Coordinates of C-alpha atoms and ligand atoms in Angstrom, one line a residue:
M1 CA -19.9 5.4 9.5
K2 CA -16.9 8.4 9.2
K3 CA -14.4 7.0 6.8
V4 CA -11.4 5.8 7.7
F5 CA -9.1 5.3 5.1
A6 CA -7.2 7.5 2.4
E7 CA -9.9 7.8 -0.4
D8 CA -6.6 6.6 -2.9
I9 CA -6.1 3.3 -2.0
L10 CA -7.6 1.1 -4.7
R11 CA -7.0 4.4 -7.1
D12 CA -7.4 2.8 -10.9
K13 CA -7.5 -1.3 -9.5
V14 CA -10.4 -2.6 -11.3
A15 CA -12.4 -4.9 -9.1
F16 CA -14.3 -7.6 -10.6
V17 CA -17.3 -8.3 -8.1
T18 CA -19.8 -10.9 -8.4
G19 CA -22.9 -10.3 -6.3
G20 CA -21.9 -6.8 -6.1
G21 CA -25.0 -5.0 -7.0
T22 CA -27.0 -5.9 -4.1
G23 CA -26.7 -6.5 0.2
I24 CA -23.5 -7.1 1.6
T25 CA -21.1 -7.2 -1.5
G26 CA -23.0 -4.3 -3.1
G27 CA -21.6 -2.1 -0.2
V28 CA -18.3 -3.7 -1.0
A29 CA -18.3 -2.5 -4.4
R30 CA -19.4 0.6 -3.7
A31 CA -17.0 1.6 -0.8
F32 CA -14.4 0.3 -3.4
A33 CA -15.7 2.6 -5.9
E34 CA -15.5 5.6 -3.4
H35 CA -11.8 4.3 -3.0
G36 CA -11.0 4.7 -6.5
A37 CA -11.5 1.4 -8.0
K38 CA -13.2 0.8 -11.6
L39 CA -16.1 -1.9 -11.1
A40 CA -17.6 -4.6 -13.0
I41 CA -20.1 -6.0 -10.9
V42 CA -21.7 -9.3 -11.8
S43 CA -25.2 -10.4 -11.4
R44 CA -27.6 -13.0 -13.1
K45 CA -29.9 -10.5 -13.0
E46 CA -29.8 -7.1 -14.5
E47 CA -31.8 -5.3 -12.6
S48 CA -29.7 -6.3 -9.7
L49 CA -27.3 -4.4 -10.9
I50 CA -28.8 -1.3 -12.6
P51 CA -29.5 1.1 -9.3
M52 CA -25.5 0.3 -8.5
K53 CA -24.4 1.0 -11.7
Q54 CA -26.1 4.4 -11.4
L55 CA -25.4 5.2 -8.0
V56 CA -21.7 5.0 -9.2
E57 CA -21.3 6.4 -11.8
E58 CA -23.5 9.6 -9.8
N59 CA -20.3 9.7 -7.8
G60 CA -17.9 10.3 -10.6
R61 CA -16.4 6.6 -11.0
E62 CA -16.6 3.9 -13.5
C63 CA -19.2 0.6 -13.1
L64 CA -19.5 -1.9 -16.0
A65 CA -22.8 -4.2 -15.3
V66 CA -22.5 -7.4 -16.6
T67 CA -24.6 -10.1 -16.6
A68 CA -23.7 -14.3 -15.8
D69 CA -24.9 -17.1 -13.8
V70 CA -21.3 -18.1 -11.6
R71 CA -22.8 -21.6 -12.1
D72 CA -22.0 -21.7 -16.1
F73 CA -18.4 -21.3 -16.3
V74 CA -18.9 -20.4 -19.6
E75 CA -20.7 -17.1 -19.0
V76 CA -18.3 -16.6 -16.3
E77 CA -15.3 -17.0 -18.7
N78 CA -17.4 -14.4 -20.9
A79 CA -18.1 -11.6 -18.5
V80 CA -14.4 -11.8 -17.2
Q81 CA -13.5 -11.5 -21.0
R82 CA -15.7 -8.4 -21.4
T83 CA -14.0 -6.5 -18.3
V84 CA -10.8 -7.7 -19.6
E85 CA -12.1 -5.9 -23.0
H86 CA -13.5 -3.0 -21.5
Y87 CA -10.7 -1.7 -18.6
G88 CA -7.7 -4.2 -19.7
R89 CA -7.3 -5.6 -16.2
I90 CA -8.3 -7.2 -13.5
D91 CA -7.3 -6.8 -10.1
I92 CA -9.2 -7.6 -7.4
V93 CA -11.8 -10.3 -7.6
V94 CA -14.7 -10.3 -5.0
N95 CA -17.0 -13.3 -4.8
G96 CA -20.2 -12.2 -3.1
A97 CA -23.1 -14.0 -5.4
A98 CA -24.5 -16.5 -2.8
G99 CA -28.0 -18.3 -2.7
N100 CA -29.9 -18.4 0.6
F101 CA -32.9 -19.9 2.4
L102 CA -34.0 -21.1 5.7
C103 CA -35.1 -25.2 5.4
A104 CA -34.7 -28.1 7.4
A105 CA -32.9 -30.5 6.1
E106 CA -35.6 -32.9 5.7
R107 CA -37.5 -30.8 3.9
L108 CA -34.4 -30.0 1.8
S109 CA -34.1 -31.9 -1.7
A110 CA -31.0 -32.8 -3.1
N111 CA -31.5 -30.4 -5.9
G112 CA -32.1 -27.5 -3.1
F113 CA -28.7 -28.3 -1.4
G114 CA -27.2 -28.8 -4.8
T115 CA -28.6 -25.1 -5.9
V116 CA -26.5 -23.6 -3.3
V117 CA -23.5 -25.2 -3.6
D118 CA -23.3 -24.9 -7.5
I119 CA -23.6 -20.9 -6.7
D120 CA -21.6 -20.2 -3.7
T121 CA -18.8 -22.8 -3.7
K122 CA -18.6 -24.1 -7.9
G123 CA -19.5 -20.3 -8.4
T124 CA -16.4 -19.1 -6.3
F125 CA -14.1 -21.2 -7.9
N126 CA -15.3 -21.1 -11.8
V127 CA -15.2 -17.0 -11.1
C128 CA -11.2 -17.3 -9.5
R129 CA -10.6 -20.1 -12.2
A130 CA -11.5 -17.8 -15.0
A131 CA -9.9 -14.5 -13.4
F132 CA -6.5 -16.7 -13.0
E133 CA -4.6 -15.4 -15.7
E134 CA -5.6 -11.6 -15.4
L135 CA -5.1 -12.3 -11.3
K136 CA -1.4 -13.3 -12.1
K137 CA -0.5 -10.9 -14.5
S138 CA -1.1 -7.6 -12.1
G139 CA -0.4 -9.4 -9.3
G140 CA -3.5 -9.2 -8.1
Q141 CA -6.3 -10.7 -5.5
I142 CA -9.6 -12.5 -4.4
L143 CA -11.5 -11.9 -1.9
N144 CA -14.1 -14.5 -0.9
I145 CA -17.4 -13.7 0.8
S146 CA -17.8 -16.6 3.7
A147 CA -20.1 -16.8 6.5
T148 CA -19.5 -18.0 9.8
L149 CA -22.9 -21.0 10.1
H150 CA -20.3 -23.9 9.8
Y151 CA -18.1 -22.8 12.5
L152 CA -20.5 -24.9 14.6
A153 CA -23.8 -26.0 13.2
T154 CA -26.9 -23.8 12.6
P155 CA -30.2 -25.4 11.4
M156 CA -31.9 -25.0 9.1
Q157 CA -28.8 -24.1 6.6
I158 CA -27.1 -27.8 6.2
H159 CA -27.0 -26.6 2.5
V160 CA -25.6 -23.2 3.3
S161 CA -23.2 -24.3 5.5
A162 CA -21.8 -26.5 3.3
A163 CA -21.0 -24.3 0.4
K164 CA -19.7 -21.9 2.7
A165 CA -17.4 -24.6 4.1
G166 CA -16.0 -25.6 1.0
V167 CA -15.7 -21.8 0.2
D168 CA -13.5 -21.3 3.0
A169 CA -11.2 -24.0 1.3
I170 CA -11.1 -22.7 -1.9
T171 CA -9.5 -19.4 -0.1
R172 CA -7.2 -22.1 2.3
N173 CA -6.1 -23.8 -1.2
L174 CA -5.8 -20.9 -3.2
S175 CA -4.2 -19.0 -1.0
A176 CA -1.1 -21.8 -0.9
E177 CA -1.0 -22.6 -5.0
W178 CA -1.6 -18.9 -6.0
G179 CA 0.3 -17.3 -3.1
R180 CA 3.4 -18.6 -5.3
Q181 CA 2.0 -16.6 -8.5
G182 CA 1.4 -13.1 -6.5
I183 CA -1.8 -13.7 -6.0
R184 CA -3.3 -13.2 -2.4
V185 CA -6.7 -15.1 -1.2
N186 CA -8.3 -14.2 1.7
G187 CA -11.7 -14.2 2.7
I188 CA -14.3 -12.9 4.9
A189 CA -17.1 -14.1 8.1
P190 CA -19.6 -11.8 8.3
G191 CA -21.8 -12.0 11.2
P192 CA -25.5 -10.7 11.7
I193 CA -25.6 -7.7 9.5
E194 CA -28.8 -5.4 9.8
D195 CA -30.4 -3.9 7.0
T196 CA -29.3 -6.7 4.0
E197 CA -32.0 -8.5 1.9
G198 CA -30.8 -12.2 3.4
M199 CA -30.8 -10.7 7.0
K200 CA -35.0 -10.0 6.3
R201 CA -35.3 -13.1 5.3
L202 CA -33.4 -15.4 7.6
L203 CA -33.5 -14.0 11.0
P204 CA -37.0 -15.4 12.9
E205 CA -39.1 -12.9 14.0
G206 CA -38.5 -11.0 16.5
L207 CA -35.3 -12.9 18.0
K208 CA -33.1 -9.6 16.6
E209 CA -33.3 -8.3 20.8
K210 CA -32.7 -11.5 22.2
I211 CA -29.4 -12.1 19.9
T212 CA -28.2 -8.7 20.4
R213 CA -27.8 -9.6 23.9
K214 CA -25.5 -12.6 23.2
I215 CA -23.5 -10.7 21.0
P216 CA -20.0 -9.7 22.7
L217 CA -20.4 -6.3 21.0
Q218 CA -24.1 -5.5 21.6
R219 CA -25.1 -5.1 17.9
F220 CA -25.6 -6.4 15.0
G221 CA -23.1 -5.6 12.4
R222 CA -23.2 -2.6 9.3
I223 CA -22.7 -3.2 5.9
A224 CA -20.1 -0.4 6.5
D225 CA -18.3 -3.0 9.0
I226 CA -17.8 -5.3 6.1
E227 CA -16.7 -2.5 3.4
N228 CA -13.8 -2.0 6.3
A229 CA -12.6 -5.4 6.5
A230 CA -12.6 -5.5 2.5
L231 CA -11.1 -2.6 2.0
F232 CA -8.2 -3.2 4.6
L233 CA -7.9 -6.8 2.8
A234 CA -7.8 -5.6 -0.8
S235 CA -5.3 -2.5 0.5
D236 CA -1.7 -2.7 0.3
A237 CA -1.8 -2.4 4.1
A238 CA -2.7 -6.3 3.8
S239 CA 0.1 -7.6 1.4
Y240 CA 1.5 -10.1 3.5
V241 CA -2.1 -11.5 4.4
N242 CA -2.9 -14.2 2.8
G243 CA -5.3 -17.5 3.1
V244 CA -7.0 -15.7 6.0
T245 CA -11.0 -15.4 6.6
L246 CA -11.4 -12.9 8.5
V247 CA -14.6 -13.0 10.9
V248 CA -16.4 -10.0 11.3
D249 CA -18.9 -10.2 13.7
G250 CA -18.6 -8.7 17.1
G251 CA -18.0 -11.9 18.6
Q252 CA -21.0 -13.7 17.6
W253 CA -20.5 -17.2 16.6
L254 CA -18.0 -17.7 19.3
M255 CA -21.3 -17.7 22.0
G256 CA -22.5 -20.3 19.8
T257 CA -25.8 -18.0 18.9
S258 CA -27.2 -19.6 16.5
L259 CA -29.2 -17.3 13.9
A260 CA -31.9 -20.0 12.8
Ligands
HXC1 C1 -36.7 -25.0 0.1 C2 -36.6 -24.2 -2.1 C3 -36.4 -22.7 -1.4 C4 -36.8 -22.9 -0.6 C5 -35.1 -23.2 -3.6 N1 -35.3 -24.3 -3.2 N2 -35.9 -22.3 -2.7 N3 -36.3 -25.4 -1.4 N4 -36.7 -24.1 0.9 N5 -37.2 -21.5 -0.2 C6 -35.0 -25.3 -4.1 C7 -36.4 -24.9 -5.2 O1 -37.6 -26.2 -4.8 C8 -35.1 -26.5 -6.2 O2 -35.2 -27.6 -5.7 C9 -33.7 -25.8 -6.2 O3 -34.0 -25.2 -4.7 C10 -33.5 -24.9 -7.0 O4 -34.6 -23.5 -7.1 P1 -34.7 -22.1 -8.1 O5 -35.9 -21.8 -7.4 O6 -35.2 -23.6 -8.8 O7 -33.8 -22.4 -8.2 P2 -33.1 -20.8 -8.7 O8 -33.8 -20.1 -9.0 O9 -31.6 -20.8 -9.0 O10 -32.7 -20.2 -7.3 C11 -31.9 -20.6 -6.4 C12 -31.5 -19.9 -5.2 C13 -32.0 -18.2 -5.3 C14 -31.1 -20.5 -4.1 C15 -33.7 -20.2 -4.3 O11 -32.9 -18.1 -5.9 C16 -31.9 -17.8 -4.3 O12 -31.0 -18.1 -3.5 N6 -32.3 -16.4 -3.6 C17 -31.6 -15.5 -2.9 C18 -30.2 -14.8 -3.0 C19 -30.0 -14.6 -1.5 O13 -30.2 -14.2 -0.7 N7 -28.4 -14.3 -1.7 C20 -28.3 -13.7 -0.3 C21 -27.1 -14.6 0.5 S1 -26.8 -14.6 2.0 P3 -36.4 -28.7 -6.3 O14 -36.1 -30.2 -5.9 O15 -37.6 -28.2 -5.8 O16 -35.8 -28.7 -8.0 C22 -26.1 -15.3 2.6 C23 -25.4 -15.0 3.8 C24 -25.4 -16.0 4.9 O17 -25.7 -16.1 1.9 C25 -25.3 -16.0 6.1 C26 -26.4 -15.4 7.1 C27 -26.8 -15.8 8.5

């Protein structure tokens, strides 16, 4: 996809990106680096981070790989501290770390439900909370990666729907509380995005064509579509945008097209 933003819109901004090694948030991290940002990418597993670190560095940008489980506040605090020791600041936080699997509500264990809520919702809070002082200093911002699953109802996804509804609540509440401190807080709700591990696992076999016909824009999204939305929200072009979760789904959720 052709680049639509000037390549220096995030020059020297430090972006702390959870889940930034792979998938949609990996694309966002890479796009931020291509537009001038210095990266700290965070994941539970180092092997999820190394290929992205190498790619970013090959392209002449800086990338710190930090292992931390977003469910563990102390690990998150340490990851924030390492980033600040390395770069001296944090300007942008992207909460992209997420858990997901398909499971009917009557078969889902309490721990299965809680695990996804812990990763997505509590993890998002933990990272925002741990980065608050740095974001206050830098006049920074937060971008929470959400979903559209909870706008209507999505069978087999009660855990993720509840978790992402919580993420959206965090976006709104923090935008109100921290906007006063100069921190913008927004979200992005991707629709069906092709070529992601999540979609490969979550999309039932043979349904892609049927779903495509029901998407007003008649195609699945691409990771680049989410990258561009994130670049806009992270840039000065969005300096008066606060408390919004931007839906990037080709109009899919309005049609009530369940993915599961
Ligand atoms: C039912 C499952 C399950 C499954 C795990 N559990 N996988 N239950 N079906 N397929 C249950 C386990 O039985 C256990 O409960 C509990 O969840 C914790 O599982 P663990 O494996 O011990 O936890 P952990 O190692 O922490 O792993 C958590 C995980 C994670 C959530 C399963 O491995 C994961 O999500 N990996 C995928 C990451 C991913 O694809 N992220 C992209 C998300 S895309 P019990 O009771 O047995 O102890 C996304 C987009 C949403 O979010 C929008 C899509 C349209």
